[in-house]
Amino acid sequence: MSRNKRIGVVAGIVILLCLGLLPWAVLDGHAAVRKFASKECLDCHTKFADKYFSMKYLHTIVKEKKCEDCHIRHGRVPKLLLKKEGNQICLDCHTRDKIGLSKAYVHTPLKAGNCGQCHNAHGSNSKALLMADGNAVCYSCHKKELFEKKVVHQVLLKQGCRACHDAHSSNEKFLLTKSEPALCLECHDKDGGSFKKAHGNYPVEGKVCSTCHNPHSSTQAKLLKSSVHPPVASMECSSCHAAPTAQQPFSVTQKGSELCLQCHDMKALKAGGTVEHAPFKKGDCLGCHNPHSSEFPKLLVKDGNQLCIGCHKGEDQQVAFKHAPMDSGKGCLSCHKPHAAQFKGLVDKKGSDFCNTCHAKTMDALKSKSVHDPFKGGECTACHNPHGSNYIAMTKDRSDKLCFSCHSDSEAKFMKTFTHKPVLTGDCTACHHGHGSSEPNLLTAAPPKLCSNCHGDMMKPESGGSNHAPFKRGMCLNCHDAHGSNVAGILSKPEGEVCGSCHAPFKGLKESKSQHAPFSEGSCTKCHNPHKAKLKNLLLAQGNDLCYSCHKDIKERIGKEKSHKPAQEDCLNCHKPHYAESKKLIATPVTALCEQCHELTKPPFTTAHIGIQASAMTCMNCHDPHASKDPKFFKSTIHAPFAARSCDECHIVAKP
């Protein structure tokens, strides 16, 4: 190739390369233009912007659109992802000291890390981003009706909760802005005439106002609590205390119950009772009652059962089955007297007489033919916990443990290898009544009805088949132990003995030379169903199929080899099922048995047996009675001369 041509070829290649790269350069420019552009949060969250940016108060971070100060960016699938959990995210800006987390008493939502229970994190039409205005936000947790009774504290009406309480925390109980009475005296003039007159001129300005007054609202005048001691209501403070001008004006004129008994009659308080409540006996009236006022009836210091539980520890445990009166309005006082009663436990009736006031229908069981001894003796609490328990019917323990606490000998007797399920699971009441029954042994019903409660389907008789007589008559306990046994099937005795108690004696058994193994072992149920069957004699299977369930080798040979017709038809053609006078359960002596089918005194038998009489031979010495590969049913191992039919090599054969 000439030099000029080579230059032309090279130039052409360069031009082609440049043209080929031109589209890529153009595409690269377009790619730069189409590069992903980041969006602002509000570009997508338009509904959020519409909702919050129109509100009166907006969280500064939201106003400045600094969403990512609190949130982590998400992809195309919207998902709320905060950078930190609970209050921790708020504490990044609002320090612990600033919001008061270091003070003695912290508002429950704040302590639990739930600022959002009161505040909206984005914006609100209420100050401080509160969820609602004024008291409304407080009433979302605190029951409104407790603060709107007949007489309402004016400061609550006009200034709201924050007039007395801090929203986040305080060093005073109940989040008060100051301690009592300093807080109250900010509004109430202790030197004013009306204040002194209202308090009988006693120097109460140093006392806790909420001892007598409800600080929010009340059904009583002057915000006195709902239950007021009459001397307090009538301003007769001096009936219990020293005069207001005395050196110690709040000292009492008598000690303990002596002071109370100036007005309250001891006889009326005891109401005929001789067993006294321990605090009452000690004269400790203030252990249960407030001497001035209370929000609970009878001036009690706590509500209902809560007062009793203060001393009677353990009775407040949560149980699955509660005694109904414990949850009623009267609670403990439904059964117990507060001061004194005639019987132990501060009850006015003894034993079942007391329970009978509510459980009269249960007491009808006392008229039953068979009555449980503790129930007859009125010892209800021997079995039941009167307050409640975790066991059905408020029993003290699981049924079996409870019963064994008295019937201790029965535990070892019942817990056997094979235990009746109700006994095993501790459900004695599945079969026995706890109080009384018309049946012996407190049974809930007589067998077989009792047994059919669980075994109903199995106990239906077999129509068109055979039913065991005891089973058909419902005599379950003739064979079974009701609680437990060391014999399978919870039988009362070994199987053979149970069956033998009805199916005995067996005539000729002692003289028999062979016995069927299941029969001799007492395993009758290997062949018979003890209850019912579709076949006669309660057999488990038809004919030879029953025998083959054990004699599998014979079944296999009869199927593969030439089978003896009687063996193929029915095993009982030749064998007895239980025992026999002959070996191998043969029904009759072998020769007589074979003679039933074979003519033993005529040819071809005599010819085949070289004239030897049948009585001198044993058929099974040479022949297999069931099956053989040989057409004459000879056994598999044969003496060589015999196989060759050369009997005269050993025997003297009589010539015909």
XYZ file of C-alpha atoms in Angstrom:
656
model
C 0.000 0.000 0.000
C 1.344 3.419 -0.924
C 2.107 6.028 1.752
C -0.795 8.275 0.684
C -3.286 5.447 0.918
C -2.085 4.564 4.461
C -2.577 8.179 5.569
C -6.090 8.164 4.130
C -7.038 4.983 5.995
C -5.739 6.326 9.343
C -7.604 9.593 8.856
C -10.812 7.711 8.110
C -10.482 5.668 11.308
C -9.932 8.811 13.403
C -13.019 10.469 11.884
C -15.133 7.365 12.627
C -13.952 7.276 16.253
C -14.844 10.911 16.746
C -18.279 10.413 15.263
C -18.785 7.354 17.493
C -17.908 9.246 20.684
C -20.132 12.234 19.885
C -23.448 10.605 21.151
C -21.790 9.688 24.473
C -20.688 13.261 24.969
C -24.226 14.464 24.319
C -25.731 11.852 26.682
C -23.261 12.759 29.426
C -24.429 16.343 29.234
C -28.063 15.299 29.540
C -27.222 13.034 32.517
C -25.728 15.960 34.358
C -28.899 17.907 33.840
C -31.096 14.986 35.052
C -29.102 14.402 38.294
C -31.347 13.780 41.441
C -32.405 16.993 43.151
C -33.146 16.833 46.933
C -36.612 17.951 48.051
C -37.637 19.752 51.223
C -39.974 17.890 53.630
C -42.863 20.258 53.010
C -42.645 19.659 49.271
C -44.351 16.328 49.955
C -45.991 16.877 53.343
C -48.374 19.527 52.096
C -51.259 18.415 54.345
C -48.962 18.829 57.357
C -48.133 22.372 56.263
C -51.792 23.231 55.725
C -52.729 21.906 59.175
C -49.977 23.376 61.356
C -48.780 26.581 59.687
C -52.226 28.054 60.182
C -52.118 27.463 63.948
C -51.578 30.206 66.508
C -48.514 28.650 68.115
C -45.879 26.799 66.156
C -42.897 24.848 67.527
C -39.790 26.893 66.697
C -38.122 23.966 64.899
C -41.201 23.527 62.717
C -41.414 27.262 62.050
C -37.780 27.239 60.890
C -38.446 24.059 58.866
C -35.736 22.123 60.698
C -37.564 18.811 60.512
C -34.298 16.874 60.508
C -33.423 18.120 63.987
C -35.924 15.521 65.229
C -36.625 13.204 62.273
C -34.528 10.918 60.070
C -35.201 11.222 56.346
C -37.186 8.394 54.767
C -37.516 7.112 51.210
C -40.547 6.968 48.956
C -42.463 4.962 51.622
C -43.552 7.369 54.404
C -42.398 6.265 57.845
C -42.100 8.130 61.127
C -38.449 7.901 62.133
C -37.419 9.891 65.208
C -33.760 10.312 66.037
C -34.344 9.402 69.699
C -37.028 7.714 71.786
C -39.511 9.442 74.130
C -38.416 12.525 76.048
C -34.802 12.157 74.979
C -35.405 14.029 71.765
C -37.050 16.907 73.690
C -34.153 17.071 76.169
C -31.759 17.993 73.393
C -33.259 21.488 73.534
C -35.260 21.547 76.773
C -32.740 20.722 79.510
C -33.625 18.498 82.478
C -33.198 21.335 84.973
C -35.257 23.738 82.901
C -38.280 21.455 82.793
C -37.759 20.258 86.376
C -36.815 16.601 86.060
C -34.456 16.931 89.008
C -37.183 17.922 91.504
C -38.679 15.590 94.115
C -42.071 15.148 92.451
C -42.393 14.855 88.664
C -45.668 14.801 86.706
C -46.413 11.197 85.718
C -46.468 11.687 81.899
C -43.164 13.561 82.040
C -41.623 10.926 84.312
C -42.807 8.208 81.929
C -41.134 9.980 79.004
C -44.357 11.028 77.296
C -44.274 14.786 76.671
C -46.697 14.234 73.805
C -49.489 13.373 76.234
C -49.878 17.077 77.037
C -47.986 18.840 74.240
C -48.234 18.728 70.464
C -44.720 18.470 69.062
C -45.512 20.563 65.967
C -48.076 23.210 66.762
C -51.242 24.135 68.634
C -53.850 26.842 69.100
C -53.123 26.666 72.834
C -50.198 28.209 74.648
C -47.109 26.074 75.344
C -48.221 23.828 72.482
C -50.746 22.186 74.815
C -53.252 19.731 73.394
C -56.135 21.752 74.851
C -56.795 25.036 76.663
C -56.723 25.455 80.431
C -58.102 22.674 82.614
C -59.256 20.644 79.613
C -55.773 19.233 79.091
C -55.716 18.072 82.734
C -59.146 16.484 82.471
C -57.905 14.201 79.698
C -56.432 12.122 82.553
C -58.049 13.413 85.772
C -61.771 12.689 86.096
C -63.579 15.947 85.451
C -66.538 15.128 87.724
C -64.285 15.174 90.806
C -63.534 18.835 90.150
C -67.045 19.999 89.317
C -69.107 19.045 92.373
C -71.752 21.308 93.874
C -69.288 23.724 95.501
C -66.183 24.543 93.414
C -63.057 26.276 94.684
C -63.157 29.753 93.085
C -59.485 29.754 92.205
C -60.044 26.603 90.155
C -62.966 28.208 88.345
C -61.223 31.494 87.591
C -57.533 30.659 87.237
C -57.496 26.943 86.609
C -55.241 24.160 87.808
C -52.005 26.084 87.231
C -52.954 28.550 89.991
C -51.883 25.961 92.570
C -50.039 23.242 90.625
C -46.856 23.194 88.576
C -47.249 21.455 85.257
C -43.981 19.546 85.187
C -42.565 19.089 88.670
C -42.311 20.434 92.173
C -40.563 19.852 95.456
C -44.023 19.699 97.075
C -46.496 16.794 96.982
C -49.229 16.915 94.354
C -46.994 19.267 92.303
C -48.114 22.220 94.469
C -46.363 25.514 93.798
C -45.952 25.993 97.567
C -46.574 23.892 100.654
C -49.767 24.093 102.678
C -50.850 26.372 104.298
C -48.565 29.001 102.676
C -50.211 28.366 99.296
C -53.722 28.834 100.699
C -52.776 31.958 102.615
C -51.842 33.693 99.381
C -55.591 34.157 98.860
C -57.128 33.635 102.296
C -56.398 36.364 104.875
C -55.535 34.601 108.125
C -55.982 37.841 110.065
C -59.392 38.615 108.626
C -62.402 38.410 110.889
C -64.326 36.037 108.656
C -61.372 33.617 108.535
C -61.042 33.547 112.333
C -64.788 33.246 112.856
C -65.057 30.369 110.375
C -62.413 28.471 112.352
C -63.744 29.227 115.818
C -60.802 31.570 116.489
C -58.417 28.592 116.511
C -54.969 29.384 115.051
C -55.408 27.098 112.042
C -53.124 29.170 109.813
C -50.259 26.868 110.730
C -52.166 23.670 109.943
C -52.790 21.737 106.721
C -56.029 23.056 105.220
C -56.782 19.865 103.238
C -57.249 18.022 106.536
C -60.808 19.343 106.529
C -61.313 20.926 103.105
C -61.336 19.523 99.603
C -59.085 21.862 97.609
C -61.040 21.404 94.359
C -64.765 20.863 94.858
C -67.210 19.351 97.323
C -70.830 18.490 97.951
C -70.524 20.312 101.291
C -70.492 24.022 102.069
C -67.129 25.711 102.670
C -65.508 22.927 100.617
C -65.630 20.614 103.603
C -65.061 17.018 102.620
C -68.083 14.818 101.929
C -67.983 13.084 105.310
C -67.674 15.616 108.144
C -67.461 15.022 111.900
C -70.507 16.858 113.404
C -68.389 18.979 115.817
C -66.389 20.222 112.828
C -69.501 20.984 110.775
C -71.022 22.945 113.689
C -67.663 24.585 114.585
C -67.735 23.035 118.062
C -64.024 22.349 118.022
C -63.833 22.831 121.786
C -65.911 19.690 122.327
C -62.734 17.737 121.605
C -59.920 20.324 121.797
C -58.761 22.762 124.415
C -60.020 26.350 124.152
C -58.625 28.434 121.263
C -56.961 30.736 123.817
C -55.205 27.860 125.618
C -51.442 27.468 125.509
C -51.931 24.328 123.424
C -55.263 24.957 121.708
C -55.190 21.775 119.582
C -54.546 19.409 122.457
C -57.462 17.027 123.132
C -59.411 16.903 126.374
C -59.246 13.090 126.693
C -56.874 10.390 125.472
C -57.660 7.911 122.702
C -61.107 6.355 122.647
C -62.028 8.025 125.961
C -62.481 11.223 123.964
C -64.693 9.490 121.368
C -66.787 7.742 124.032
C -67.913 11.095 125.372
C -70.350 11.090 122.440
C -70.308 7.548 121.023
C -71.941 4.846 123.166
C -69.710 1.787 123.618
C -72.684 -0.566 123.849
C -74.087 0.714 120.570
C -70.679 0.391 118.881
C -70.312 -3.221 120.028
C -73.912 -4.059 119.062
C -73.859 -7.163 121.249
C -70.487 -8.376 119.996
C -67.914 -9.890 122.338
C -65.089 -10.436 119.848
C -63.523 -7.005 119.308
C -61.528 -5.620 116.388
C -57.919 -5.166 117.620
C -57.697 -1.369 116.966
C -61.123 -0.880 118.565
C -60.097 -2.922 121.596
C -56.930 -0.817 121.995
C -58.939 2.396 121.696
C -57.190 3.329 118.472
C -60.168 4.954 116.747
C -57.875 7.082 114.572
C -56.378 3.937 113.071
C -59.470 3.820 110.863
C -61.255 7.180 111.229
C -60.305 10.785 110.531
C -61.501 12.979 113.425
C -62.300 15.944 111.201
C -63.447 15.085 107.679
C -62.950 12.563 104.922
C -63.926 11.899 101.328
C -64.892 8.394 102.450
C -68.030 7.325 104.383
C -67.966 7.147 108.178
C -64.915 9.421 108.239
C -62.724 6.510 107.160
C -59.106 7.370 106.371
C -59.130 5.191 103.224
C -61.725 3.897 100.816
C -63.462 0.580 101.576
C -61.233 -2.468 101.350
C -58.095 -0.343 101.026
C -58.426 0.567 104.690
C -58.596 -3.086 105.774
C -55.731 -4.142 103.519
C -53.474 -1.685 105.325
C -53.306 -4.172 108.206
C -54.557 -7.414 106.644
C -51.719 -7.874 104.182
C -52.175 -10.452 101.460
C -55.943 -10.038 101.147
C -55.403 -7.604 98.273
C -53.826 -10.211 96.007
C -55.356 -10.500 92.563
C -57.109 -13.854 92.280
C -58.950 -15.586 89.451
C -62.081 -16.221 91.484
C -63.142 -13.406 93.818
C -65.823 -13.587 96.467
C -68.514 -11.279 95.066
C -68.979 -9.216 98.274
C -65.287 -8.247 98.146
C -65.975 -6.283 94.973
C -69.307 -4.863 96.103
C -69.878 -1.387 97.511
C -69.616 -2.539 101.116
C -66.582 -4.724 100.451
C -65.187 -6.339 103.594
C -68.068 -4.960 105.643
C -70.451 -7.200 103.699
C -69.347 -10.011 105.984
C -67.348 -8.454 108.822
C -68.325 -6.041 111.567
C -65.995 -3.063 112.000
C -65.954 -2.880 115.784
C -67.171 -6.072 117.427
C -69.097 -9.250 116.619
C -70.311 -12.417 118.277
C -67.858 -14.790 116.618
C -64.247 -15.050 115.577
C -63.469 -13.214 112.352
C -65.821 -10.412 113.390
C -68.884 -12.187 111.970
C -72.305 -12.359 113.608
C -73.128 -15.920 112.637
C -71.143 -19.090 113.001
C -69.917 -21.337 110.190
C -72.429 -22.241 107.517
C -75.168 -20.218 109.242
C -73.275 -17.136 108.127
C -72.747 -18.380 104.551
C -76.404 -19.402 104.422
C -77.473 -15.752 104.413
C -76.400 -15.596 100.744
C -75.956 -19.227 99.733
C -79.321 -20.593 100.859
C -79.714 -22.699 97.713
C -76.369 -24.398 98.336
C -77.569 -25.355 101.792
C -80.319 -27.481 100.213
C -77.611 -30.107 99.737
C -77.849 -30.802 103.480
C -81.076 -32.679 102.670
C -79.213 -35.061 100.351
C -78.835 -38.777 101.020
C -75.052 -38.462 101.100
C -73.589 -35.305 102.683
C -69.923 -34.300 102.848
C -68.829 -34.274 106.500
C -67.247 -30.763 106.552
C -70.361 -29.365 104.869
C -72.601 -31.197 107.334
C -70.554 -29.730 110.188
C -70.880 -26.200 108.830
C -67.137 -25.978 108.130
C -67.324 -24.108 104.819
C -63.882 -22.558 105.310
C -62.323 -26.020 105.595
C -62.499 -26.129 101.789
C -63.208 -22.550 100.637
C -61.279 -19.317 101.012
C -63.932 -16.764 102.004
C -62.108 -13.917 100.285
C -61.218 -15.558 96.977
C -58.668 -17.858 95.393
C -57.111 -18.929 92.121
C -59.134 -22.127 92.116
C -62.673 -22.551 90.859
C -65.380 -22.223 93.521
C -62.799 -20.336 95.657
C -61.351 -23.579 97.039
C -58.181 -23.268 99.089
C -56.164 -25.465 96.772
C -56.390 -27.662 93.694
C -59.223 -30.132 94.134
C -57.085 -33.238 94.676
C -54.700 -31.584 97.151
C -57.652 -30.201 99.056
C -59.355 -33.604 99.227
C -56.135 -35.423 100.144
C -55.642 -33.063 103.090
C -58.374 -35.106 104.780
C -58.347 -38.305 102.723
C -54.586 -38.762 103.120
C -54.717 -42.555 102.725
C -56.340 -42.170 99.322
C -53.442 -40.335 97.687
C -51.136 -43.371 97.696
C -54.073 -45.628 96.889
C -55.110 -43.644 93.813
C -51.749 -42.666 92.341
C -50.937 -45.844 90.429
C -49.272 -46.637 87.104
C -52.561 -46.113 85.314
C -54.579 -43.259 86.824
C -58.059 -42.121 85.870
C -57.685 -38.777 84.082
C -59.841 -36.725 86.524
C -57.699 -38.041 89.390
C -54.497 -37.331 87.494
C -55.544 -33.746 86.711
C -56.838 -33.186 90.254
C -60.459 -32.809 89.193
C -62.256 -34.729 91.945
C -65.449 -32.749 91.352
C -65.720 -34.233 87.868
C -67.229 -37.282 89.603
C -67.972 -36.164 93.182
C -70.163 -33.394 94.595
C -68.447 -31.167 97.105
C -71.516 -30.756 99.295
C -74.104 -33.492 98.952
C -75.574 -36.040 96.577
C -78.396 -38.534 96.238
C -75.770 -41.128 95.243
C -73.299 -42.973 97.504
C -69.790 -41.526 97.862
C -71.082 -38.088 96.841
C -71.114 -39.141 93.174
C -72.613 -36.624 90.773
C -74.518 -39.493 89.124
C -74.646 -43.283 89.288
C -72.707 -45.339 86.738
C -73.120 -45.676 83.801
C -74.529 -42.144 83.522
C -71.545 -40.822 85.453
C -69.081 -42.498 83.089
C -70.984 -41.396 79.991
C -70.237 -37.745 80.818
C -66.757 -38.379 79.414
C -67.016 -41.737 77.643
C -70.385 -41.146 75.973
C -69.486 -42.159 72.423
C -67.653 -45.293 73.478
C -70.532 -46.373 75.708
C -73.113 -46.550 72.937
C -74.052 -50.263 72.394
C -73.015 -51.892 69.126
C -76.194 -52.480 67.174
C -76.128 -55.716 65.180
C -72.926 -56.836 66.881
C -72.071 -58.224 70.288
C -71.985 -56.322 73.592
C -70.273 -57.544 76.737
C -73.040 -58.112 79.304
C -71.485 -55.961 82.109
C -70.833 -53.190 79.591
C -74.368 -53.345 78.235
C -75.785 -53.155 81.773
C -73.547 -50.221 82.682
C -71.580 -52.169 85.280
C -68.303 -50.282 84.623
C -66.983 -50.739 88.152
C -67.272 -54.543 87.869
C -64.082 -54.424 85.824
C -62.528 -50.979 86.388
C -61.203 -49.123 89.405
C -62.639 -45.604 89.478
C -59.415 -43.930 90.572
C -56.264 -45.809 89.598
C -54.656 -49.189 89.087
C -51.331 -50.813 88.279
C -53.096 -52.771 85.539
C -53.571 -51.310 82.070
C -57.094 -50.080 81.387
C -57.418 -49.134 85.078
C -58.701 -52.676 85.730
C -59.457 -53.511 89.335
C -57.469 -56.775 89.016
C -55.176 -58.354 86.418
C -57.070 -58.938 83.186
C -57.276 -62.714 83.524
C -58.672 -62.454 87.042
C -61.250 -59.861 86.002
C -62.503 -62.074 83.153
C -62.210 -65.215 85.245
C -64.456 -63.775 87.941
C -67.388 -64.355 85.533
C -66.046 -66.781 82.905
C -64.865 -69.504 85.292
C -64.409 -72.304 86.088
C -63.233 -73.634 82.717
C -64.174 -77.298 82.500
C -61.207 -79.510 81.612
C -58.667 -76.707 81.990
C -56.589 -78.592 84.568
C -56.409 -81.721 82.404
C -55.542 -79.804 79.232
C -52.207 -80.464 77.532
C -52.043 -77.139 75.697
C -53.264 -73.619 76.328
C -53.394 -70.645 73.989
C -50.674 -68.220 75.152
C -52.930 -65.124 75.430
C -55.400 -67.223 77.423
C -52.799 -68.632 79.830
C -51.254 -65.161 80.243
C -54.644 -63.663 81.037
C -54.464 -61.396 77.963
C -58.043 -61.921 76.861
C -58.176 -58.564 75.068
C -55.630 -59.745 72.500
C -58.546 -61.554 70.871
C -61.669 -60.014 72.440
C -62.938 -56.454 72.822
C -63.931 -56.049 76.477
C -66.816 -53.729 75.662
C -68.388 -54.274 72.248
C -67.641 -55.546 68.748
C -69.273 -55.916 65.361
C -68.419 -59.649 65.422
C -69.769 -62.475 67.541
C -68.049 -63.327 70.829
C -66.581 -59.799 70.922
C -63.810 -60.910 68.553
C -61.449 -58.241 67.279
C -61.244 -59.665 63.767
C -62.973 -62.215 61.543
C -61.852 -65.871 61.455
C -58.274 -66.467 60.395
C -57.488 -62.719 60.298
C -57.597 -62.735 64.087
C -55.121 -65.627 64.293
C -52.876 -64.089 61.638
C -52.424 -60.962 63.791
C -49.971 -63.098 65.811
C -49.184 -66.040 63.510
C -47.824 -63.974 60.665
C -45.443 -66.720 59.480
C -48.315 -69.136 58.857
C -50.239 -66.440 56.972
C -47.233 -65.862 54.724
C -46.754 -69.575 53.985
C -50.447 -70.151 53.246
C -50.263 -67.279 50.784
C -47.114 -68.499 48.996
C -47.208 -72.296 49.251
C -49.801 -74.984 48.659
C -52.266 -74.520 51.512
C -54.099 -77.187 53.449
C -57.780 -76.547 52.739
C -58.982 -76.657 56.408
C -56.194 -74.253 57.403
C -57.142 -71.899 54.605
C -60.824 -71.979 55.538
C -60.861 -71.654 59.310
C -58.267 -72.273 61.995
C -61.029 -73.494 64.300
C -61.607 -76.450 61.995
C -58.660 -78.040 63.741
C -57.818 -75.881 66.787
C -59.503 -74.864 70.025
C -59.281 -71.126 70.836
C -58.477 -71.354 74.549
C -57.159 -74.802 75.635
C -57.284 -78.412 74.472
C -56.703 -81.987 75.626
C -54.185 -82.387 72.821
C -50.975 -80.553 72.072
C -50.962 -77.429 69.890
C -54.578 -76.754 70.777
C -55.714 -79.578 68.468
C -59.452 -79.953 68.848
C -59.382 -83.821 68.943
C -56.568 -86.443 68.801
C -54.686 -85.997 65.526
C -55.704 -89.264 63.859
C -59.367 -88.705 64.633
C -59.063 -85.115 63.428
C -57.521 -86.119 60.087
C -60.018 -88.936 59.681
C -62.788 -86.319 59.477
C -61.575 -85.596 55.939
C -59.314 -88.553 54.988
C -60.456 -92.241 54.632
C -57.701 -93.921 56.673
C -58.620 -97.591 56.076
C -58.840 -97.643 52.292
C -56.656 -96.812 49.304
C -55.196 -94.524 48.309
C -54.309 -93.795 51.993
C -53.282 -97.411 52.767
C -51.279 -97.634 49.537
C -49.473 -94.361 50.170
C -48.623 -95.448 53.712
C -47.495 -99.005 52.717
C -50.258 -100.600 54.710
C -49.235 -99.172 58.051
C -52.275 -98.498 60.196
C -53.044 -94.816 60.860
C -53.242 -95.424 64.593
C -49.586 -96.420 64.528
C -48.557 -93.136 62.957
C -48.588 -89.417 63.770
C -49.580 -87.471 60.669
C -47.670 -84.315 61.655
C -44.381 -86.218 61.869
C -44.299 -86.137 58.084
C -46.893 -83.620 56.960
C -47.216 -79.875 57.592
C -50.824 -79.203 58.635
C -50.916 -75.677 57.205
C -48.948 -75.340 53.963
C -46.033 -76.841 52.088
C -44.106 -76.551 48.855
C -44.646 -80.270 48.411
C -47.948 -81.393 46.817
C -48.326 -84.055 49.538
C -47.677 -81.438 52.298
C -44.401 -83.099 53.306
C -42.195 -81.034 55.544
C -39.294 -79.137 54.035
C -36.621 -81.452 55.470
C -37.121 -85.065 54.309
C -35.072 -88.237 54.916
C -33.452 -89.185 51.569
C -34.840 -92.790 51.353
C -38.271 -91.418 52.285
C -38.006 -88.783 49.576
C -37.205 -91.561 47.094
C -40.185 -93.577 48.396
C -37.762 -96.397 49.367
C -39.396 -97.232 52.658
C -38.122 -100.852 52.558
C -34.591 -99.663 53.075
C -35.517 -99.121 56.715
C -38.930 -100.743 57.217
C -40.227 -104.252 56.690
C -42.930 -103.641 54.210
C -45.775 -106.089 54.065
C -46.528 -107.232 50.520
C -50.075 -106.576 49.449
